Short mmCIF file of C-alpha atoms and ligand atoms in Angstrom, two decimals:
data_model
loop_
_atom_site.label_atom_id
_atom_site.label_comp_id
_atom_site.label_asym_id
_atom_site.label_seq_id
_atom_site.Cartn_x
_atom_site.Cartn_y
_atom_site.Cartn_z
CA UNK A 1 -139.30 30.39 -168.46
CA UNK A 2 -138.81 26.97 -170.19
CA UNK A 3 -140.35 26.95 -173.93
CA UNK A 4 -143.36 25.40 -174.65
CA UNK A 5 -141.55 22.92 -176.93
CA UNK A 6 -141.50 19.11 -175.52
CA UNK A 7 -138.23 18.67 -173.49
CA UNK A 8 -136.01 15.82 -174.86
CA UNK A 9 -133.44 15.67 -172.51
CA UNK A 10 -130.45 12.75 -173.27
CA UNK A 11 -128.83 11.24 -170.42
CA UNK A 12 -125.27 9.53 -171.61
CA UNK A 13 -124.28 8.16 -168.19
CA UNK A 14 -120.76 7.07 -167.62
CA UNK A 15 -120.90 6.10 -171.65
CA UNK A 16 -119.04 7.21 -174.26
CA UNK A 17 -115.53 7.32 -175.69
CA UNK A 18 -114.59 11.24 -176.55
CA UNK A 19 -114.24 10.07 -180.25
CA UNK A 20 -118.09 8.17 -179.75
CA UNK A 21 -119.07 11.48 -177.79
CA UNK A 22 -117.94 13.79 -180.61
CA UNK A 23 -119.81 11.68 -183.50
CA UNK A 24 -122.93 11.28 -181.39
CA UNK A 25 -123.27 15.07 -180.89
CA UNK A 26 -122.67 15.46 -184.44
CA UNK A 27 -125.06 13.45 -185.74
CA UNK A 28 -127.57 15.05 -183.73
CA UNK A 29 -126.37 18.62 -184.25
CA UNK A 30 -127.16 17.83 -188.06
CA UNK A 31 -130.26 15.93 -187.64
CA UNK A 32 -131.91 18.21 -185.11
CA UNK A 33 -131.68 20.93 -188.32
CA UNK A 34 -134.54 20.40 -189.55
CA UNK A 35 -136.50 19.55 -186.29
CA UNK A 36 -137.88 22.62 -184.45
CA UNK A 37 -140.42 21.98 -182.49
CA UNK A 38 -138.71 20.04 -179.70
CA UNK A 39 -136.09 21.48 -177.35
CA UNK A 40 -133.20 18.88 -177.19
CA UNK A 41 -130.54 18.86 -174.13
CA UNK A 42 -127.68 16.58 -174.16
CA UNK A 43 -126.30 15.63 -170.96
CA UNK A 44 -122.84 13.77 -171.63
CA UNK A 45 -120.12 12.49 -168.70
CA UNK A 46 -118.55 16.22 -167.58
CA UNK A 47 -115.36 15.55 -169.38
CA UNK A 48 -116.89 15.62 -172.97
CA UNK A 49 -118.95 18.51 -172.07
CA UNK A 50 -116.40 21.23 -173.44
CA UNK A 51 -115.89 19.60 -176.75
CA UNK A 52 -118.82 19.11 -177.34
CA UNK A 53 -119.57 23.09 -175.84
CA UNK A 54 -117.51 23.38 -178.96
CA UNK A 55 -119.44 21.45 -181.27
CA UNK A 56 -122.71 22.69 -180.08
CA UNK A 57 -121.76 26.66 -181.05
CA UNK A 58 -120.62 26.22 -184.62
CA UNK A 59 -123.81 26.80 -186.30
CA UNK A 60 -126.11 24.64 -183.92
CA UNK A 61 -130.02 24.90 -184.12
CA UNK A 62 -131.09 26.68 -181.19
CA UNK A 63 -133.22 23.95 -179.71
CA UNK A 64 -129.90 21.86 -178.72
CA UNK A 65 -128.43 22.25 -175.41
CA UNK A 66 -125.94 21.04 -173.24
CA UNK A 67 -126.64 19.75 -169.50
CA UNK A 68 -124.57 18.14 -167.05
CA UNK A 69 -125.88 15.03 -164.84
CA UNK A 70 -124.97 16.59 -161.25
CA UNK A 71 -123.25 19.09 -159.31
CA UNK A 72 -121.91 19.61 -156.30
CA UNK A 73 -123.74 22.50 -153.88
CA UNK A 74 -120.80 24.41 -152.91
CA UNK A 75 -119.11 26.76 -155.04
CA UNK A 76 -115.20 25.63 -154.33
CA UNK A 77 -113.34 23.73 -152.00
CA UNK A 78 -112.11 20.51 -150.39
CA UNK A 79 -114.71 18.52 -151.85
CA UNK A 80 -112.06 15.88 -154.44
CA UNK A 81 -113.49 14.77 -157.33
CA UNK A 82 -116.57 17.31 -157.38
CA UNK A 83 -117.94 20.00 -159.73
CA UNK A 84 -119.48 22.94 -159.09
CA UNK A 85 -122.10 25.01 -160.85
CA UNK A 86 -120.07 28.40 -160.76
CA UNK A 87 -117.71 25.89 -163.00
CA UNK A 88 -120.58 24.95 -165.12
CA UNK A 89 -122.30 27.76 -165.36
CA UNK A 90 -121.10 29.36 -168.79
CA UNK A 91 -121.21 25.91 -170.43
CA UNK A 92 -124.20 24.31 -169.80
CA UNK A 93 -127.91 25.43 -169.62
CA UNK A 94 -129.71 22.38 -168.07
CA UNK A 95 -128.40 20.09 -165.13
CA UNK A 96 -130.06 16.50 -164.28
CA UNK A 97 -130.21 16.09 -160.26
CA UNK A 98 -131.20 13.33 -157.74
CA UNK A 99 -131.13 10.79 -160.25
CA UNK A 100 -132.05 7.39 -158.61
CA UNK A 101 -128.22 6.27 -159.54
CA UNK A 102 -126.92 8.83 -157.63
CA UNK A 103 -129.28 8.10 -154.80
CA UNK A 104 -128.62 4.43 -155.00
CA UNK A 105 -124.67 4.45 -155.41
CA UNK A 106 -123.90 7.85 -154.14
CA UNK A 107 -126.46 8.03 -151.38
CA UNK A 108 -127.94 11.44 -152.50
CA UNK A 109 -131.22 12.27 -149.69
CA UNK A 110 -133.01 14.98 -150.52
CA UNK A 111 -131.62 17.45 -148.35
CA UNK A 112 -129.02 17.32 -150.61
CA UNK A 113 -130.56 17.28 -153.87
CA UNK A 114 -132.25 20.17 -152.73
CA UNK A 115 -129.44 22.37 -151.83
CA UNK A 116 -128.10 21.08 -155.06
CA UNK A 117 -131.97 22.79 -156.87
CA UNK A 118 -130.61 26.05 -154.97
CA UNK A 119 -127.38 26.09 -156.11
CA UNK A 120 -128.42 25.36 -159.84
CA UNK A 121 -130.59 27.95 -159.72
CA UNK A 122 -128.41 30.91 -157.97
CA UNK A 123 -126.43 30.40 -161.41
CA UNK A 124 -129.31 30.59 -163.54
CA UNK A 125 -129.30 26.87 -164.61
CA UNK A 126 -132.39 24.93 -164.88
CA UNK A 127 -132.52 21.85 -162.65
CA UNK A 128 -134.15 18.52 -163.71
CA UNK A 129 -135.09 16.98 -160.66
CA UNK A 130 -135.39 13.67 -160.57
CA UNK A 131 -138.07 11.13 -158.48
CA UNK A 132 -139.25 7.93 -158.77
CA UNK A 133 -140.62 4.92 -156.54
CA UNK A 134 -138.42 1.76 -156.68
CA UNK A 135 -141.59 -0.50 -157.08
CA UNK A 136 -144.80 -0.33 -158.65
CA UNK A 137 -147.07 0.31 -156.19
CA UNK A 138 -150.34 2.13 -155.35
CA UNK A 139 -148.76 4.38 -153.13
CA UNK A 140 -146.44 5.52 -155.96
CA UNK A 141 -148.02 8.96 -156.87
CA UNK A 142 -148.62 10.07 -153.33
CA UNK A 143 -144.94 9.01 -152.15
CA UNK A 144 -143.18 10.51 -155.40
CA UNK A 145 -145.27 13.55 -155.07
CA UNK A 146 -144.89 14.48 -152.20
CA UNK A 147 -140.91 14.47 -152.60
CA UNK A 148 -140.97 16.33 -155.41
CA UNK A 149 -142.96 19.31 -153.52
CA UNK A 150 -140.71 18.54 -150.69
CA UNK A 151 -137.33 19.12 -152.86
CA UNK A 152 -139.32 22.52 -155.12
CA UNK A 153 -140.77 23.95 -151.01
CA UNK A 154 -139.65 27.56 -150.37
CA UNK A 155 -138.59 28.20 -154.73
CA UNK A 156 -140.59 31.12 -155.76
CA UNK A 157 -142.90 31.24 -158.47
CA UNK A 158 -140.42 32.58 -161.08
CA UNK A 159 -138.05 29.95 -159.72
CA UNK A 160 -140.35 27.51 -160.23
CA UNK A 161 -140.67 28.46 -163.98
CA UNK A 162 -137.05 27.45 -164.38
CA UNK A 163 -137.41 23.42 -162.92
CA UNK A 164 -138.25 20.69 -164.62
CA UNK A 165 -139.05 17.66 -162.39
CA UNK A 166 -138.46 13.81 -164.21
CA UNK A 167 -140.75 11.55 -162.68
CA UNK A 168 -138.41 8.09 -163.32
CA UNK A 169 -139.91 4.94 -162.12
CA UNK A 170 -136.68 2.87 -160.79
CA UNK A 171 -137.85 -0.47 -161.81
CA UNK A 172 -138.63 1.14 -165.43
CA UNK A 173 -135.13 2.34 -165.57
CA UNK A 174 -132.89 0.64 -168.00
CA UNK A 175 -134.88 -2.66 -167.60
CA UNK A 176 -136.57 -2.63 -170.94
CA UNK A 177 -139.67 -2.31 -168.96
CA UNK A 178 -141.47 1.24 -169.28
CA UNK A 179 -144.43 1.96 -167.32
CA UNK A 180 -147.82 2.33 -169.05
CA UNK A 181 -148.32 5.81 -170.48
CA UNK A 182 -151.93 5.88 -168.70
CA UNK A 183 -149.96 5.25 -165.25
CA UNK A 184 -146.66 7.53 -165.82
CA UNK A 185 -149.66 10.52 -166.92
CA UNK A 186 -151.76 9.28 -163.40
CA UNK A 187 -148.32 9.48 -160.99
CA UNK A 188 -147.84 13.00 -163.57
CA UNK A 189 -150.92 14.31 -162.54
CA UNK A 190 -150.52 13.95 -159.07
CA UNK A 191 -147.09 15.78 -159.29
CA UNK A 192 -148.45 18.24 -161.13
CA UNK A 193 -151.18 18.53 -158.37
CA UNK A 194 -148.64 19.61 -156.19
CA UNK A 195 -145.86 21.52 -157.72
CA UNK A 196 -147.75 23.35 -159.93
CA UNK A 197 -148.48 24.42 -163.66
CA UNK A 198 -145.24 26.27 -163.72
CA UNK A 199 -142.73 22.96 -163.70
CA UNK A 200 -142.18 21.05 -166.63
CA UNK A 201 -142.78 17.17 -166.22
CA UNK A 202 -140.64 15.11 -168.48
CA UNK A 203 -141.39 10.95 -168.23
CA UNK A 204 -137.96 8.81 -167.75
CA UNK A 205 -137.10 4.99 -167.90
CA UNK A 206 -136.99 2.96 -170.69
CA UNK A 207 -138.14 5.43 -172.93
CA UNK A 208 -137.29 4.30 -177.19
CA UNK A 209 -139.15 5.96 -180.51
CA UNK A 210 -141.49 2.85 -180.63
CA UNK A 211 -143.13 4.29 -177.41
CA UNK A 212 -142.27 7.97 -176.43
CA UNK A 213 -145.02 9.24 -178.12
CA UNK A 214 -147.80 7.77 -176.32
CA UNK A 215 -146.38 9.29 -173.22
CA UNK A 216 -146.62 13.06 -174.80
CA UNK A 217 -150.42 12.20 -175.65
CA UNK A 218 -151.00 13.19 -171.66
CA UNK A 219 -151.47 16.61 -171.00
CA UNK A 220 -149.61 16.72 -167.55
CA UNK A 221 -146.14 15.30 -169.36
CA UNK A 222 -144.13 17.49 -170.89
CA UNK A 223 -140.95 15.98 -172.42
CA UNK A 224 -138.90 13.07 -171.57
CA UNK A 225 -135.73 12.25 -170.10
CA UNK A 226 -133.67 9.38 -171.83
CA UNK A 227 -131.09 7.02 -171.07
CA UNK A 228 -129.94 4.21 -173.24
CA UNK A 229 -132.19 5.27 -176.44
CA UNK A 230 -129.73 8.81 -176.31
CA UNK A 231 -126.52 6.87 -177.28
CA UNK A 232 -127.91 6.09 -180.74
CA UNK A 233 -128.10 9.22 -183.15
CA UNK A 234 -130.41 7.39 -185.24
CA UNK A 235 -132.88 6.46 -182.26
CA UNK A 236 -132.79 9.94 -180.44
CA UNK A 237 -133.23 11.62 -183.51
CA UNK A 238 -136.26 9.48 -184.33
CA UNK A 239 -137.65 10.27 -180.36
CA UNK A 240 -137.47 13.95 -181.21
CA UNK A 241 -139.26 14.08 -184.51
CA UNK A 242 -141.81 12.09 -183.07
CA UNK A 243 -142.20 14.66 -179.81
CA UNK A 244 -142.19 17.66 -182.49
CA UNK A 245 -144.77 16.23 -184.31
CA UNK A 246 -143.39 16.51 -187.72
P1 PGA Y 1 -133.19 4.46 -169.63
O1 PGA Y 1 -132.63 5.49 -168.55
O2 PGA Y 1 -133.87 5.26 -170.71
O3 PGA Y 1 -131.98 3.73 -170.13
O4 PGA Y 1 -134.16 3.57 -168.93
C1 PGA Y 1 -133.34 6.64 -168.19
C2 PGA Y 1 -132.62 7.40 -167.12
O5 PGA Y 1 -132.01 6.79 -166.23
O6 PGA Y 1 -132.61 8.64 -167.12
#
């Protein structure tokens, strides 16, 4: 079962140099020190993820993890370019799926993402699953909802207690424009509603320390999942301390 610490997951994206990748961590590694109450998974491009593997186990708090932003569902194969969670498995804890990039540019539906959940899970990873309308609309909650019990359908309970689900409006998503805390905790609720008290519910898009704390006010959001504010040490680090509440 995930802790009852906020999540703070950090989503790097195609970003980075290994040299940038290798300070970043660093400076996080340090800073997170004296930062408990917050559970911190960094999610960098896959190449960085085994020096930074080897960053992470010299005398890292135990609230920093390492994720990777996708898989692919089989285990080996004829799939070029792909990587696959029995690869993962011994490096990472935490892997981001579905993402609305990888729907938009890589055409992800969620037949896939779900045997993607599966696969993450037969090798004891926990999946972030990521949903999100690409408008604001009133239909939001009801359509994201309903695709996030659609993707979690047929887990079992204790399966359940290893997902986190990151509801990620599309138009919020690196736009500078983050939804209202009261609307991301309505559309929250509603998932919540419907996949259950076991998930964790992280808020995404356009998340910065001037306004993640008003999201984890709401009782039905549990962490967050952030893009652009993660490739600053200095701004993360200020995200987390906030979410710990110290
Ligand atoms: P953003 O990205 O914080 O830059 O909006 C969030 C995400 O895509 O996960």
């Amino acid at each position: 079962m995930l802790s009852r610490h906020p999540l703070i997951v950090g989503n790097w994206k195609m970003n980075t140099s290994l040299a940038d990748a290798v300070v970043l961590a660093g400076a996080i590694k340090n800073g997170l020190e004296n930062i408990s109450h917050v559970d911190v998974v960094l999610c960098p491009p896959f190449v960085w993820l085994y020096p930074i593997k080897e960053i992470l186990t010299k005398a890292a708090p135990k609230n920093l993890m390492l994720g990777a932003q996708n898989l692919h569902f089989e285990n080996s194969g004829a799939y070029t370019g792909e990587v696959s969670a029995e690869m993962l498995k011994n490096m990472i804890e935490f892997v981001i799926l579905g993402h609305s990039e990888r729907v938009k540019y890589f055409h992800e539906d969620e037949t896939i993402v779900r045997k993607k959940v599966h696969k993450a899970l037969e090798y004891g990873l926990h999946p972030i699953v990521c949903v999100g309308e690409t408008a604001k609309s009133t239909q939001a909650a009801g359509f994201v909802s309903q695709r996030a019990e659609r993707i979690l359908s047929h887990l079992s309970q204790g399966e359940l207690e290893q997902v986190a689900v990151a509801y990620e409006p599309v138009w919020a998503i690196g736009t500078g424009k983050n939804a209202s805390s009261d609307y991301a905790a309505e559309v929250c609720a509603k998932i919540r509603s419907r996949v259950g008290q076991a998930v964790k519910i992280l808020y995404g898009g356009s998340v910065n320390s001037e306004n993640s704390e008003e999201y984890l006010i709401h009782n039905n959001i549990d962490g967050l999942l952030v893009g652009g504010a993660s490739l600053k040490a200095n701004e993360f680090l200020k995200i987390c301390e906030k979410s710990a509440g110290e």
